[in-house]
């Protein structure tokens, strides 16, 4: 089989391919998340016009659902919870006296720290023509490990030792070394790792809540509001944990005469904004569910009748509702009547809203179905009909049975 590999070759050694160059300034996790949710958005936009008159309603639901899901994954894997940047002169390599003018940028996420170094050497130095453009990421997921740099040490400590073997520039080593120290009151790396772990748990807990909220948007709007509010609470809680647990003292790194000071980055503010938005959406859905449930059901595309329980009630049984809710109405046979004018022996089939917060509703008793009355006849069998007419009556003192009205035959 050796002839197969030697066919068409002038050289007698394996093919050497060029190194694969990648864009070090692009975060692959963020690109993948953006691609997935962009695809979902395009799919929904393409099918929304098929809903006709409900296209606007479906489009609004899809927009908020996809936006919240995109935010959840982006803030979990995003690298800009804290950022810092300076431009200064700094040593470049160990053993060299010459310095470089460099731009140093730090991005801290839940799982790692990303360091970017861009610069140029001064004229008349060996570094004048050298391209200085580094972007390195150091992870700490998730164990702290033992003290030192051995096999049982944490991932960040072992990554620091590997960076020293590779000969990375001094500014990068300097920053990672500060985070790898775990003693003498300097434990920045430990605090960031702990904070990232708790925020990571909370943000992943929000993902099933987001899935359930999407499911309930198609069936029960009230439950969708609950889970949307839960998403907001989890995201805001993760921001609070990041603010209070990450460090007792803010991280500050000195470079000659300048200082890198860290501040909250775009990912942190995205998490906070999305959390507040979810709470507002939840509040709006709850208010609409309590005050205008039918309009909300129409907007969400939910069957209105699934939101009610049907039962039979007499006028005398309505008295107990006065203590609970002062404003309520009873509708009988398509005519609105106050309960004062309703006959004591009248009975109607009512649709009552399914909720535990009865007094917060706009109308305690909703529009009923048609009720029926009866009259005694001595000839043929009864004919059951639904008809609009006077209220139900119970002749002969019989109030325990409600029968349909039977029109007299000529």
Short mmCIF file of C-alpha atoms in Angstrom, two decimals:
data_model
loop_
_atom_site.label_atom_id
_atom_site.label_comp_id
_atom_site.label_asym_id
_atom_site.label_seq_id
_atom_site.Cartn_x
_atom_site.Cartn_y
_atom_site.Cartn_z
CA UNK A 1 0.00 0.00 0.00
CA UNK A 2 3.00 2.30 0.22
CA UNK A 3 2.73 3.06 -3.51
CA UNK A 4 -0.68 4.62 -2.93
CA UNK A 5 0.79 7.28 -0.62
CA UNK A 6 3.81 7.88 -2.86
CA UNK A 7 1.80 8.29 -6.07
CA UNK A 8 2.16 11.77 -7.55
CA UNK A 9 4.66 12.91 -4.91
CA UNK A 10 8.11 14.22 -5.62
CA UNK A 11 8.99 14.37 -1.95
CA UNK A 12 9.19 11.28 0.23
CA UNK A 13 7.62 12.63 3.40
CA UNK A 14 4.04 13.32 4.54
CA UNK A 15 2.23 16.42 3.35
CA UNK A 16 2.70 19.45 5.58
CA UNK A 17 -0.35 21.67 5.82
CA UNK A 18 -0.36 25.30 6.84
CA UNK A 19 -1.47 26.16 10.37
CA UNK A 20 -5.15 26.89 10.83
CA UNK A 21 -5.55 30.56 11.66
CA UNK A 22 -8.56 31.61 13.70
CA UNK A 23 -10.03 34.97 14.71
CA UNK A 24 -8.86 35.27 18.28
CA UNK A 25 -10.98 38.35 18.92
CA UNK A 26 -14.26 36.46 18.30
CA UNK A 27 -15.90 34.44 21.06
CA UNK A 28 -17.04 31.16 19.53
CA UNK A 29 -19.63 30.48 22.25
CA UNK A 30 -21.29 33.82 21.62
CA UNK A 31 -21.19 33.29 17.84
CA UNK A 32 -22.89 29.88 18.18
CA UNK A 33 -25.60 31.29 20.47
CA UNK A 34 -26.19 34.20 18.10
CA UNK A 35 -26.42 31.84 15.11
CA UNK A 36 -28.93 29.50 16.80
CA UNK A 37 -31.31 32.22 17.94
CA UNK A 38 -30.95 34.14 14.68
CA UNK A 39 -32.05 30.99 12.87
CA UNK A 40 -35.04 30.65 15.20
CA UNK A 41 -35.97 34.28 14.62
CA UNK A 42 -35.82 33.85 10.83
CA UNK A 43 -37.97 30.71 11.02
CA UNK A 44 -40.65 32.43 13.10
CA UNK A 45 -40.62 35.53 10.91
CA UNK A 46 -41.21 33.36 7.87
CA UNK A 47 -44.27 31.60 9.34
CA UNK A 48 -45.86 34.54 11.20
CA UNK A 49 -47.64 35.95 8.08
CA UNK A 50 -49.51 32.65 7.80
CA UNK A 51 -51.53 33.47 10.91
CA UNK A 52 -53.45 36.20 9.09
CA UNK A 53 -55.12 38.64 11.48
CA UNK A 54 -53.25 37.16 14.43
CA UNK A 55 -49.84 37.73 12.82
CA UNK A 56 -49.12 40.76 15.01
CA UNK A 57 -50.01 38.87 18.20
CA UNK A 58 -47.89 35.85 17.27
CA UNK A 59 -45.01 38.10 16.18
CA UNK A 60 -44.95 39.92 19.52
CA UNK A 61 -44.99 36.65 21.47
CA UNK A 62 -42.20 35.19 19.33
CA UNK A 63 -40.08 38.35 19.62
CA UNK A 64 -40.15 38.46 23.42
CA UNK A 65 -39.73 34.69 23.77
CA UNK A 66 -36.68 34.52 21.49
CA UNK A 67 -35.17 37.68 23.01
CA UNK A 68 -35.43 36.34 26.56
CA UNK A 69 -33.96 32.96 25.57
CA UNK A 70 -31.10 34.63 23.70
CA UNK A 71 -30.36 36.81 26.70
CA UNK A 72 -30.32 33.83 29.10
CA UNK A 73 -27.70 31.91 27.13
CA UNK A 74 -25.66 34.98 26.22
CA UNK A 75 -25.29 36.22 29.80
CA UNK A 76 -24.41 32.69 30.93
CA UNK A 77 -21.61 32.23 28.40
CA UNK A 78 -20.79 35.91 27.84
CA UNK A 79 -17.32 37.17 28.70
CA UNK A 80 -18.05 40.77 29.68
CA UNK A 81 -19.50 40.74 33.19
CA UNK A 82 -16.58 43.00 34.15
CA UNK A 83 -14.24 44.88 31.84
CA UNK A 84 -11.19 47.10 32.19
CA UNK A 85 -8.78 48.74 29.77
CA UNK A 86 -5.70 50.98 29.76
CA UNK A 87 -2.94 52.18 27.42
CA UNK A 88 0.50 52.30 28.97
CA UNK A 89 4.16 51.43 28.57
CA UNK A 90 5.10 48.05 29.99
CA UNK A 91 7.86 45.43 29.82
CA UNK A 92 7.31 42.84 27.11
CA UNK A 93 9.63 39.91 27.77
CA UNK A 94 11.66 38.79 30.73
CA UNK A 95 15.32 39.78 30.45
CA UNK A 96 14.73 42.68 28.04
CA UNK A 97 15.12 46.28 29.10
CA UNK A 98 13.08 47.73 26.25
CA UNK A 99 9.39 48.39 26.79
CA UNK A 100 6.40 48.59 24.50
CA UNK A 101 3.46 50.93 24.20
CA UNK A 102 0.52 48.61 24.69
CA UNK A 103 -3.24 48.54 24.98
CA UNK A 104 -4.32 46.04 27.64
CA UNK A 105 -7.94 44.92 27.88
CA UNK A 106 -9.43 42.57 30.48
CA UNK A 107 -12.80 40.80 30.23
CA UNK A 108 -14.08 38.66 33.09
CA UNK A 109 -16.94 36.19 32.68
CA UNK A 110 -18.51 33.50 34.82
CA UNK A 111 -16.01 30.85 33.72
CA UNK A 112 -12.83 32.61 32.66
CA UNK A 113 -10.81 35.75 32.15
CA UNK A 114 -9.89 37.02 28.70
CA UNK A 115 -6.79 39.22 28.23
CA UNK A 116 -6.00 41.16 25.07
CA UNK A 117 -2.59 42.75 24.46
CA UNK A 118 -1.90 44.97 21.45
CA UNK A 119 1.21 47.11 21.13
CA UNK A 120 4.31 48.16 19.28
CA UNK A 121 7.96 48.53 20.18
CA UNK A 122 9.74 51.83 20.39
CA UNK A 123 11.98 52.95 17.56
CA UNK A 124 15.55 51.79 17.72
CA UNK A 125 14.71 48.71 19.79
CA UNK A 126 14.64 45.04 18.74
CA UNK A 127 10.84 45.10 19.16
CA UNK A 128 10.29 47.83 16.56
CA UNK A 129 9.18 45.48 13.76
CA UNK A 130 7.60 42.74 15.86
CA UNK A 131 3.83 42.23 15.65
CA UNK A 132 2.37 42.28 19.15
CA UNK A 133 -1.23 41.10 19.13
CA UNK A 134 -2.27 38.57 21.77
CA UNK A 135 -5.64 37.33 22.95
CA UNK A 136 -5.53 34.69 25.68
CA UNK A 137 -8.28 33.10 27.77
CA UNK A 138 -7.73 31.42 31.13
CA UNK A 139 -10.53 29.32 32.59
CA UNK A 140 -11.22 28.39 36.21
CA UNK A 141 -14.20 26.03 35.86
CA UNK A 142 -14.89 25.07 38.56
CA UNK A 143 -12.55 23.61 41.21
CA UNK A 144 -10.18 25.66 43.33
CA UNK A 145 -7.68 22.82 43.67
CA UNK A 146 -4.81 22.49 46.10
CA UNK A 147 -2.18 25.10 46.83
CA UNK A 148 0.62 25.42 44.27
CA UNK A 149 0.89 24.51 40.59
CA UNK A 150 0.95 20.72 40.65
CA UNK A 151 -1.43 18.21 39.02
CA UNK A 152 -3.98 18.68 41.82
CA UNK A 153 -3.94 22.47 41.58
CA UNK A 154 -6.80 24.47 40.13
CA UNK A 155 -7.23 24.95 36.39
CA UNK A 156 -6.22 28.61 36.56
CA UNK A 157 -2.96 27.81 38.37
CA UNK A 158 -2.06 25.09 35.89
CA UNK A 159 -2.91 27.40 32.98
CA UNK A 160 -0.58 30.03 34.44
CA UNK A 161 2.31 27.55 34.56
CA UNK A 162 1.60 26.53 30.94
CA UNK A 163 1.57 30.19 29.88
CA UNK A 164 4.98 30.68 31.47
CA UNK A 165 6.34 27.68 29.55
CA UNK A 166 4.97 29.11 26.30
CA UNK A 167 6.65 32.43 27.01
CA UNK A 168 3.61 34.69 26.91
CA UNK A 169 4.26 38.42 27.43
CA UNK A 170 4.83 39.75 30.93
CA UNK A 171 1.58 41.84 31.13
CA UNK A 172 -0.55 38.72 30.53
CA UNK A 173 1.42 36.65 33.05
CA UNK A 174 1.18 39.49 35.55
CA UNK A 175 -2.62 39.63 35.44
CA UNK A 176 -3.13 35.85 35.64
CA UNK A 177 -0.60 35.59 38.46
CA UNK A 178 -2.61 38.09 40.52
CA UNK A 179 -5.75 35.99 40.10
CA UNK A 180 -3.97 32.71 40.89
CA UNK A 181 -2.77 33.89 44.33
CA UNK A 182 -4.91 32.38 47.07
CA UNK A 183 -3.61 33.58 50.39
CA UNK A 184 -2.41 36.52 52.47
CA UNK A 185 -5.72 38.31 51.94
CA UNK A 186 -5.40 38.23 48.13
CA UNK A 187 -8.03 35.87 46.77
CA UNK A 188 -9.45 37.56 43.72
CA UNK A 189 -9.48 34.35 41.68
CA UNK A 190 -11.30 32.38 44.38
CA UNK A 191 -14.03 35.02 44.71
CA UNK A 192 -14.58 35.25 40.96
CA UNK A 193 -14.76 31.46 40.67
CA UNK A 194 -17.30 31.22 43.51
CA UNK A 195 -19.42 34.04 42.12
CA UNK A 196 -19.37 32.57 38.64
CA UNK A 197 -20.48 29.19 40.00
CA UNK A 198 -23.55 30.59 41.78
CA UNK A 199 -24.53 32.82 38.86
CA UNK A 200 -24.08 29.88 36.51
CA UNK A 201 -26.53 27.78 38.60
CA UNK A 202 -29.15 30.55 38.73
CA UNK A 203 -28.99 31.27 35.01
CA UNK A 204 -29.29 27.60 34.11
CA UNK A 205 -32.27 27.32 36.46
CA UNK A 206 -33.92 30.10 34.44
CA UNK A 207 -33.72 28.04 31.22
CA UNK A 208 -36.41 25.45 32.18
CA UNK A 209 -38.53 28.33 33.51
CA UNK A 210 -38.24 29.95 30.07
CA UNK A 211 -39.28 26.69 28.37
CA UNK A 212 -42.30 26.29 30.68
CA UNK A 213 -43.30 29.93 30.13
CA UNK A 214 -43.37 29.30 26.36
CA UNK A 215 -45.52 26.20 26.88
CA UNK A 216 -48.02 27.97 29.12
CA UNK A 217 -48.29 30.88 26.69
CA UNK A 218 -50.27 28.46 24.54
CA UNK A 219 -52.58 27.25 27.33
CA UNK A 220 -52.72 29.26 30.58
CA UNK A 221 -51.58 32.88 30.50
CA UNK A 222 -51.48 33.18 34.29
CA UNK A 223 -48.91 30.39 34.63
CA UNK A 224 -46.85 31.93 31.82
CA UNK A 225 -46.78 35.15 33.86
CA UNK A 226 -45.55 33.26 36.94
CA UNK A 227 -42.67 31.61 35.11
CA UNK A 228 -41.73 34.81 33.29
CA UNK A 229 -41.51 36.54 36.67
CA UNK A 230 -39.37 33.65 37.93
CA UNK A 231 -36.93 34.22 35.06
CA UNK A 232 -36.65 37.88 36.02
CA UNK A 233 -36.08 37.05 39.68
CA UNK A 234 -33.31 34.56 38.84
CA UNK A 235 -31.50 37.00 36.53
CA UNK A 236 -31.69 39.88 38.97
CA UNK A 237 -30.54 37.58 41.78
CA UNK A 238 -27.51 36.56 39.71
CA UNK A 239 -26.62 40.24 39.26
CA UNK A 240 -26.97 40.85 43.01
CA UNK A 241 -24.70 37.88 43.75
CA UNK A 242 -22.12 39.17 41.29
CA UNK A 243 -22.18 42.57 42.96
CA UNK A 244 -21.76 41.26 46.50
CA UNK A 245 -19.79 38.01 46.33
CA UNK A 246 -17.19 38.56 43.64
CA UNK A 247 -14.73 40.57 45.78
CA UNK A 248 -14.66 42.34 49.13
CA UNK A 249 -12.28 44.81 47.47
CA UNK A 250 -12.50 45.86 43.81
CA UNK A 251 -9.86 44.36 41.52
CA UNK A 252 -7.19 46.92 40.57
CA UNK A 253 -3.98 46.10 38.64
CA UNK A 254 -1.04 48.50 38.50
CA UNK A 255 1.05 48.99 35.35
CA UNK A 256 3.85 51.50 35.90
CA UNK A 257 2.06 54.82 36.38
CA UNK A 258 -1.45 53.61 35.42
CA UNK A 259 -4.10 51.44 36.98
CA UNK A 260 -6.63 49.04 35.46
CA UNK A 261 -9.92 49.48 37.28
CA UNK A 262 -12.72 47.02 36.63
CA UNK A 263 -16.34 48.04 36.09
CA UNK A 264 -19.54 46.26 35.11
CA UNK A 265 -19.63 45.26 31.48
CA UNK A 266 -22.34 44.83 28.81
CA UNK A 267 -23.17 41.25 29.85
CA UNK A 268 -23.94 42.32 33.42
CA UNK A 269 -26.22 45.13 32.26
CA UNK A 270 -27.91 42.81 29.77
CA UNK A 271 -28.74 40.39 32.58
CA UNK A 272 -30.11 43.18 34.77
CA UNK A 273 -32.16 44.70 31.92
CA UNK A 274 -33.63 41.35 30.90
CA UNK A 275 -34.54 40.57 34.51
CA UNK A 276 -36.40 43.86 34.90
CA UNK A 277 -38.12 43.33 31.54
CA UNK A 278 -39.30 39.85 32.58
CA UNK A 279 -40.74 41.23 35.83
CA UNK A 280 -42.61 43.97 33.94
CA UNK A 281 -43.99 41.46 31.42
CA UNK A 282 -45.08 39.20 34.26
CA UNK A 283 -46.85 42.07 36.01
CA UNK A 284 -48.62 43.11 32.79
CA UNK A 285 -49.78 39.54 32.13
CA UNK A 286 -51.11 39.16 35.68
CA UNK A 287 -53.03 42.44 35.54
CA UNK A 288 -54.56 41.52 32.19
CA UNK A 289 -55.42 38.06 33.47
CA UNK A 290 -57.24 39.51 36.47
CA UNK A 291 -58.93 42.50 34.86
CA UNK A 292 -59.33 41.56 31.19
CA UNK A 293 -58.93 37.77 30.93
CA UNK A 294 -60.91 37.43 27.72
CA UNK A 295 -58.79 39.99 25.90
CA UNK A 296 -55.62 38.28 27.12
CA UNK A 297 -56.91 34.88 25.97
CA UNK A 298 -57.67 36.30 22.53
CA UNK A 299 -54.23 37.90 22.31
CA UNK A 300 -52.45 34.68 23.31
CA UNK A 301 -54.66 32.52 21.12
CA UNK A 302 -56.11 30.53 24.05
CA UNK A 303 -59.61 29.05 24.09
CA UNK A 304 -61.64 31.36 26.34
CA UNK A 305 -64.00 28.62 27.56
CA UNK A 306 -61.06 26.71 29.04
CA UNK A 307 -60.63 29.56 31.53
CA UNK A 308 -64.09 29.13 33.13
CA UNK A 309 -66.03 26.64 35.25
CA UNK A 310 -69.72 26.15 34.49
CA UNK A 311 -72.15 25.70 37.41
CA UNK A 312 -75.79 26.23 38.42
CA UNK A 313 -76.60 28.88 41.02
CA UNK A 314 -79.75 30.51 42.47
CA UNK A 315 -80.27 34.13 43.32
CA UNK A 316 -80.44 33.33 47.03
CA UNK A 317 -77.00 31.75 46.80
CA UNK A 318 -75.45 34.97 45.55
CA UNK A 319 -75.71 36.71 48.92
CA UNK A 320 -72.45 35.28 50.23
CA UNK A 321 -70.56 37.03 47.43
CA UNK A 322 -71.52 40.49 48.73
CA UNK A 323 -69.09 40.23 51.60
CA UNK A 324 -66.26 39.21 49.30
CA UNK A 325 -66.78 41.49 46.34
CA UNK A 326 -69.05 44.52 46.27
CA UNK A 327 -69.22 44.81 42.50
CA UNK A 328 -70.64 41.86 40.65
CA UNK A 329 -73.27 41.32 38.02
CA UNK A 330 -75.58 38.49 37.05
CA UNK A 331 -76.71 38.02 33.48
CA UNK A 332 -79.80 35.92 32.80
CA UNK A 333 -81.28 35.02 29.45
CA UNK A 334 -79.25 37.67 27.64
CA UNK A 335 -80.64 40.52 29.82
CA UNK A 336 -78.54 42.23 32.48
CA UNK A 337 -80.30 42.46 35.85
CA UNK A 338 -79.20 43.67 39.25
CA UNK A 339 -79.41 41.06 41.96
CA UNK A 340 -82.06 43.15 43.72
CA UNK A 341 -84.52 42.65 40.84
CA UNK A 342 -83.66 38.98 40.40
CA UNK A 343 -86.40 36.69 41.64
CA UNK A 344 -85.48 34.70 44.69
CA UNK A 345 -86.36 31.45 42.96
CA UNK A 346 -84.49 32.22 39.73
CA UNK A 347 -81.60 30.02 38.68
CA UNK A 348 -78.98 30.46 35.99
CA UNK A 349 -76.03 28.56 34.59
CA UNK A 350 -72.98 30.70 35.18
CA UNK A 351 -69.40 30.70 33.93
CA UNK A 352 -67.04 31.56 36.77
CA UNK A 353 -63.41 32.47 36.23
CA UNK A 354 -60.84 29.95 37.43
CA UNK A 355 -58.66 31.84 39.87
CA UNK A 356 -57.88 32.04 43.55
CA UNK A 357 -57.93 35.85 43.60
CA UNK A 358 -61.66 36.42 43.14
CA UNK A 359 -61.98 39.96 44.43
CA UNK A 360 -59.30 41.25 42.06
CA UNK A 361 -61.37 40.41 39.01
CA UNK A 362 -63.34 42.96 37.07
CA UNK A 363 -66.54 40.87 37.22
CA UNK A 364 -66.92 38.14 39.81
CA UNK A 365 -69.60 36.35 37.78
CA UNK A 366 -69.14 36.16 34.05
CA UNK A 367 -71.61 35.89 31.19
CA UNK A 368 -73.71 32.73 31.56
CA UNK A 369 -75.06 30.30 29.07
CA UNK A 370 -78.79 30.23 28.32
CA UNK A 371 -81.04 29.06 31.17
CA UNK A 372 -84.35 27.27 30.69
CA UNK A 373 -87.83 27.29 32.37
CA UNK A 374 -90.83 24.98 32.17
CA UNK A 375 -94.66 24.88 32.32
CA UNK A 376 -96.95 21.94 33.07
CA UNK A 377 -98.89 20.43 30.17
CA UNK A 378 -101.35 17.56 30.04
CA UNK A 379 -100.90 16.23 26.51
CA UNK A 380 -97.80 15.32 24.58
CA UNK A 381 -94.24 14.64 25.71
CA UNK A 382 -92.08 17.72 26.43
CA UNK A 383 -89.96 19.40 23.79
CA UNK A 384 -86.66 20.84 25.15
CA UNK A 385 -85.65 24.20 23.73
CA UNK A 386 -83.39 27.12 24.55
CA UNK A 387 -85.29 30.38 24.26
CA UNK A 388 -85.09 34.02 25.25
CA UNK A 389 -87.94 35.11 27.46
CA UNK A 390 -88.86 35.84 31.03
CA UNK A 391 -86.76 34.53 33.88
CA UNK A 392 -87.04 30.93 35.08
CA UNK A 393 -89.96 30.13 37.37
CA UNK A 394 -90.87 27.18 39.55
CA UNK A 395 -94.66 26.63 39.72
CA UNK A 396 -96.37 24.43 42.28
CA UNK A 397 -93.75 25.43 44.84
CA UNK A 398 -91.17 23.10 43.29
CA UNK A 399 -87.83 24.82 43.54
CA UNK A 400 -85.58 21.81 43.62
CA UNK A 401 -85.81 20.95 39.92
CA UNK A 402 -85.01 23.16 36.95
CA UNK A 403 -86.76 22.01 33.78
CA UNK A 404 -86.77 23.47 30.26
CA UNK A 405 -89.73 25.56 29.13
CA UNK A 406 -92.18 23.75 26.87
CA UNK A 407 -94.23 25.88 24.47
CA UNK A 408 -97.94 25.06 24.39
CA UNK A 409 -99.14 23.43 21.22
CA UNK A 410 -102.21 24.70 19.35
#
